[in-house]
Coordinates of C-alpha atoms and ligand atoms in Angstrom, one line a residue:
M26 CA 0.0 0.0 0.0
K27 CA 2.8 2.4 0.9
E28 CA 4.5 1.7 -2.4
A29 CA 1.4 2.3 -4.4
A30 CA 0.7 5.5 -2.5
R31 CA 4.3 6.8 -3.0
Q32 CA 4.1 6.0 -6.7
A33 CA 0.8 8.0 -7.0
R34 CA 2.5 10.9 -5.1
A35 CA 5.5 10.7 -7.4
E36 CA 3.2 11.1 -10.4
S37 CA 1.7 14.2 -8.7
R38 CA -1.7 12.6 -8.4
I39 CA -4.1 13.7 -5.7
I40 CA -4.9 10.8 -3.4
G41 CA -8.3 10.5 -1.8
F42 CA -8.9 8.1 1.1
V43 CA -12.1 6.6 2.5
P44 CA -11.3 4.5 5.7
T45 CA -14.1 2.2 6.7
M46 CA -14.9 -0.9 8.8
G47 CA -16.9 -2.4 6.0
A48 CA -20.6 -3.4 6.1
L49 CA -20.9 -0.7 3.5
H50 CA -24.0 1.4 2.9
E51 CA -24.8 4.4 0.9
G52 CA -23.2 6.7 3.4
H53 CA -19.8 5.0 2.6
T54 CA -20.4 5.1 -1.2
A55 CA -21.3 8.8 -0.9
L56 CA -17.8 9.4 0.6
V57 CA -16.3 7.6 -2.4
Q58 CA -18.4 9.7 -4.8
R59 CA -17.3 12.9 -3.1
S60 CA -13.7 11.8 -3.2
K61 CA -13.9 11.0 -6.9
L62 CA -14.9 14.5 -7.6
E63 CA -11.6 15.8 -6.1
C64 CA -9.1 13.0 -6.3
S65 CA -7.5 10.2 -8.4
P66 CA -6.7 7.7 -7.2
V67 CA -9.4 7.0 -4.6
I68 CA -8.2 4.5 -2.0
A69 CA -10.6 2.9 0.5
S70 CA -9.8 0.6 3.4
I71 CA -11.8 -2.0 5.3
F72 CA -10.5 -2.9 8.7
V73 CA -12.6 -3.8 11.6
N74 CA -10.4 -2.2 14.2
P75 CA -10.3 -4.3 17.4
K76 CA -8.8 -1.4 19.4
Q77 CA -11.9 0.8 19.2
F78 CA -14.3 -1.8 20.6
G79 CA -14.8 -2.2 24.4
P80 CA -14.7 -5.7 26.0
N81 CA -18.5 -5.9 26.1
E82 CA -19.1 -4.4 22.6
D83 CA -19.9 -5.9 19.3
F84 CA -16.4 -6.6 17.8
A85 CA -17.0 -10.3 17.3
K86 CA -20.4 -9.9 15.7
Y87 CA -19.7 -6.7 13.7
P88 CA -20.9 -7.5 10.2
R89 CA -18.1 -8.7 7.9
K90 CA -19.1 -8.8 4.2
L91 CA -15.9 -8.6 2.3
E92 CA -17.3 -10.0 -1.0
S93 CA -20.3 -7.6 -1.3
D94 CA -18.3 -4.7 0.1
S95 CA -15.6 -5.2 -2.6
E96 CA -18.3 -5.2 -5.2
K97 CA -19.8 -2.0 -3.8
F98 CA -16.5 -0.2 -3.6
S99 CA -15.6 -1.3 -7.1
A100 CA -19.0 -0.2 -8.5
A101 CA -18.5 3.2 -6.8
G102 CA -15.2 3.6 -8.5
V103 CA -12.6 2.9 -5.8
D104 CA -9.2 2.5 -7.5
T105 CA -7.5 0.6 -4.7
L106 CA -9.0 -1.3 -1.8
F107 CA -6.6 -1.7 1.2
L108 CA -7.5 -4.7 3.4
P109 CA -4.9 -5.0 6.1
D110 CA -5.2 -7.7 8.7
A111 CA -5.0 -7.2 12.4
A112 CA -1.6 -8.7 12.7
E113 CA -0.2 -6.2 10.2
I114 CA -1.8 -3.2 11.9
Y115 CA -1.0 -4.4 15.4
P116 CA 2.0 -6.7 15.3
T117 CA 3.0 -8.5 18.4
G118 CA 4.6 -6.1 20.8
F119 CA 2.6 -3.1 19.5
R120 CA 2.7 -0.4 22.2
T121 CA 2.1 3.1 20.7
Y122 CA -1.3 4.8 20.9
V123 CA -2.6 8.2 20.0
T124 CA -4.8 10.0 22.6
V125 CA -6.5 13.2 21.8
E126 CA -7.0 14.6 25.3
G127 CA -10.2 16.1 26.6
L128 CA -12.3 15.7 23.5
S129 CA -12.0 11.9 23.8
D130 CA -13.5 11.7 27.3
R131 CA -16.9 13.0 26.9
L132 CA -20.2 11.8 25.2
E133 CA -19.1 8.8 23.1
G134 CA -15.8 8.6 25.0
R135 CA -17.7 8.5 28.4
S136 CA -20.0 5.8 27.2
R137 CA -17.3 3.9 25.4
P138 CA -14.0 4.2 27.3
G139 CA -10.9 3.8 25.1
H140 CA -13.0 4.0 21.9
F141 CA -11.4 7.2 20.6
R142 CA -7.9 6.1 21.5
G143 CA -8.5 3.1 19.3
V144 CA -10.0 5.3 16.5
A145 CA -7.2 7.9 16.7
T146 CA -4.5 5.2 16.7
V147 CA -5.8 3.3 13.7
V148 CA -6.6 6.4 11.7
M149 CA -3.1 7.8 12.4
K150 CA -1.6 4.5 11.1
L151 CA -3.9 4.4 8.1
L152 CA -3.0 8.1 7.2
E153 CA 0.6 7.3 7.7
I154 CA 0.5 4.4 5.3
V155 CA -1.8 5.8 2.6
E156 CA -0.5 9.4 2.9
P157 CA -3.7 10.8 1.3
H158 CA -4.1 14.5 0.3
Y159 CA -7.8 14.2 1.4
A160 CA -9.5 11.8 3.8
Y161 CA -13.3 11.6 3.9
F162 CA -15.5 11.0 6.9
G163 CA -19.2 11.2 7.6
R164 CA -20.7 13.8 9.9
K165 CA -22.8 11.2 11.7
D166 CA -19.7 10.5 13.8
A167 CA -19.3 14.2 14.5
Q168 CA -17.1 13.7 17.6
Q169 CA -14.9 11.2 15.8
V170 CA -14.4 13.7 13.0
R171 CA -13.6 16.5 15.5
I172 CA -11.0 14.3 17.2
I173 CA -9.4 13.2 13.9
S174 CA -9.2 16.8 12.7
Q175 CA -7.5 17.8 16.0
M176 CA -5.1 14.9 15.7
V177 CA -4.2 15.9 12.1
R178 CA -3.6 19.5 13.3
D179 CA -1.6 18.5 16.4
L180 CA 0.6 16.0 14.6
N181 CA 1.3 18.1 11.5
L182 CA -0.2 15.5 9.2
E183 CA -0.5 16.6 5.5
T184 CA -4.0 15.3 5.0
E185 CA -7.1 17.5 4.8
I186 CA -10.1 16.0 6.6
V187 CA -13.3 16.4 4.5
V188 CA -16.6 16.1 6.4
C189 CA -19.5 14.8 4.4
P190 CA -23.3 15.0 5.1
I191 CA -25.2 12.3 6.9
I192 CA -27.1 10.1 4.5
R193 CA -30.6 9.0 5.8
E194 CA -33.3 6.5 5.0
P195 CA -36.5 8.1 3.6
D196 CA -38.0 8.0 7.1
G197 CA -35.0 9.9 8.6
L198 CA -33.0 7.1 10.1
A199 CA -29.3 7.8 9.6
L200 CA -27.5 5.1 7.7
S201 CA -25.2 3.0 9.9
S202 CA -23.8 -0.5 9.7
R203 CA -25.3 -1.2 13.1
N204 CA -28.9 -0.7 11.7
A205 CA -28.6 -4.3 10.5
Y206 CA -28.8 -5.4 14.2
L207 CA -32.3 -4.0 14.6
S208 CA -35.4 -6.2 14.8
A209 CA -38.4 -5.0 12.7
D210 CA -40.0 -3.4 15.7
E211 CA -36.7 -1.7 16.8
R212 CA -36.2 -0.5 13.2
R213 CA -39.6 1.2 13.3
A214 CA -38.8 2.7 16.7
A215 CA -35.3 3.8 15.6
T216 CA -36.7 6.8 13.7
V217 CA -37.0 8.3 17.2
L218 CA -33.5 9.7 16.9
H219 CA -34.4 11.7 13.8
R220 CA -37.8 12.7 15.4
A221 CA -36.0 14.0 18.5
L222 CA -33.6 16.0 16.4
E223 CA -36.4 17.4 14.2
A224 CA -38.3 18.4 17.4
A225 CA -35.2 20.3 18.5
R226 CA -34.9 21.9 15.1
A227 CA -38.6 23.0 15.3
K228 CA -38.0 24.6 18.7
L229 CA -34.9 26.4 17.3
S230 CA -37.0 27.6 14.3
A231 CA -39.6 28.9 16.7
G232 CA -36.8 31.0 18.4
V233 CA -35.9 28.9 21.4
R234 CA -32.2 29.4 22.2
D235 CA -32.0 27.8 25.7
A236 CA -30.0 24.5 25.4
L237 CA -31.7 22.9 28.4
Q238 CA -35.1 23.4 26.9
L239 CA -33.9 21.8 23.6
Q240 CA -32.4 18.9 25.5
S241 CA -35.6 18.3 27.4
T242 CA -37.6 18.4 24.1
M243 CA -35.3 15.7 22.7
R244 CA -35.5 13.6 25.9
K245 CA -39.3 13.8 25.9
V246 CA -39.5 12.5 22.3
I247 CA -37.2 9.6 23.2
A248 CA -39.0 8.8 26.5
A249 CA -42.3 8.5 24.5
E250 CA -40.9 5.7 22.4
P251 CA -41.2 2.5 24.5
L252 CA -38.4 0.6 22.7
A253 CA -35.9 3.4 23.1
R254 CA -33.6 4.2 26.0
V255 CA -31.5 7.3 26.0
D256 CA -27.8 7.2 26.7
Y257 CA -27.2 10.9 26.1
A258 CA -29.1 13.8 24.5
E259 CA -27.1 17.0 24.7
I260 CA -26.4 20.3 23.1
V261 CA -22.7 20.8 22.8
D262 CA -20.3 23.3 21.4
A263 CA -19.0 22.2 18.0
D264 CA -15.4 22.9 18.9
A265 CA -15.0 21.6 22.5
F266 CA -17.9 19.2 22.5
E267 CA -18.8 20.6 26.0
P268 CA -22.4 21.4 27.0
I269 CA -23.5 24.9 26.3
T270 CA -26.4 26.9 27.8
R271 CA -27.4 29.1 24.9
I272 CA -27.3 28.6 21.1
A273 CA -25.1 31.4 20.0
R274 CA -22.3 29.7 18.1
P275 CA -21.8 26.5 16.1
C276 CA -23.1 23.6 18.0
Y277 CA -24.5 20.1 17.8
A278 CA -27.5 18.4 19.2
V279 CA -26.1 14.9 19.8
L280 CA -27.9 11.7 20.7
A281 CA -27.0 8.2 21.6
V282 CA -30.0 5.9 22.0
F283 CA -30.4 2.2 22.7
L284 CA -33.0 0.2 20.8
G285 CA -32.8 -3.1 22.6
K286 CA -29.0 -3.9 22.6
T287 CA -28.2 -1.8 19.6
R288 CA -26.8 1.7 20.4
L289 CA -27.3 4.3 17.6
I290 CA -26.0 7.8 17.4
D291 CA -27.2 10.8 15.4
N292 CA -26.8 14.6 15.4
L293 CA -28.0 17.9 14.2
Y294 CA -25.4 20.6 13.4
V295 CA -26.5 24.2 13.9
E296 CA -24.6 27.3 13.0
P297 CA -25.5 31.0 13.1
V298 CA -25.7 32.6 9.7
G299 CA -23.3 35.6 9.7
D300 CA -24.0 38.0 12.5
S301 CA -27.8 37.5 12.3
E302 CA -30.1 35.7 14.7
E303 CA -30.8 33.2 11.8
L304 CA -29.5 29.7 12.1
A305 CA -28.6 27.1 9.5
Y306 CA -29.4 23.5 10.2
H307 CA -27.6 20.4 9.0
L308 CA -29.5 17.3 9.7
Ligands
PAF5 O1 -16.0 5.4 11.3 C1 -15.4 4.3 11.1 O2 -15.9 3.5 10.4 C2 -14.2 4.0 11.9 O3 -14.2 4.5 13.2 C3 -12.9 4.3 11.2 C4 -12.8 5.8 11.0 C5 -12.8 3.6 9.9 C6 -11.7 3.9 12.1 O4 -11.7 2.5 12.3

């Protein structure tokens, strides 16, 4: 992989990179499509990274669909598919980890201790191997993208991180490889994340700027769904991912909700338009 990437660089080509854990859906292929507009070659990776799963999480049962994933990536126009195995990425004696302090402890990091250390470490390694000019990530994992951007800045990496919109099912459910775990009833109930975010957006449109009020709106929507159990529902600053009290700067409404044993996340990104009171919403 390193040789191929170096060769592409030597030919002054622009390398685009889409790192994934496989179990591909249209969110992933949208990243490839975006990358193809800006780069050639487009390199994608599939690696189910053991270091970002907690001991009681779904590493063993995480969907592995190499054959159909390869077909999907190839149909989307991926030029090179990088499929390292765990022993290559973490050889015996591996000891070096990347920790992005502070940002990694809250929200997802609080619910999934060690998760972002695993993500930052593997993404650092993948960026080091592929040396892409651009790397593409979905905004559904907003905290992950924030952490990776911080790491790239702090460690002087020469990759630009490109954040792409969330892709949703027609009923609003954000695409996620973990949606495959949902039973039919849970799948129906899973629209509750989108409904809660829509409710927050409606309040914002009506002029509400108090974060606690927005939070309680989201919680009420989730509480009304019998199959759902909230993990967190917060309004956080888009830079520090710390809770805020008023909506006056770019922020996220972020949610993590259990449907049975499946934990799904989603978010609404809100930013003021210029100096006005108006807000732009990215759902
Ligand atoms: O978002 C993911 O699929 C993973 O966290 C990533 C970025 C591929 C690292 O394993």
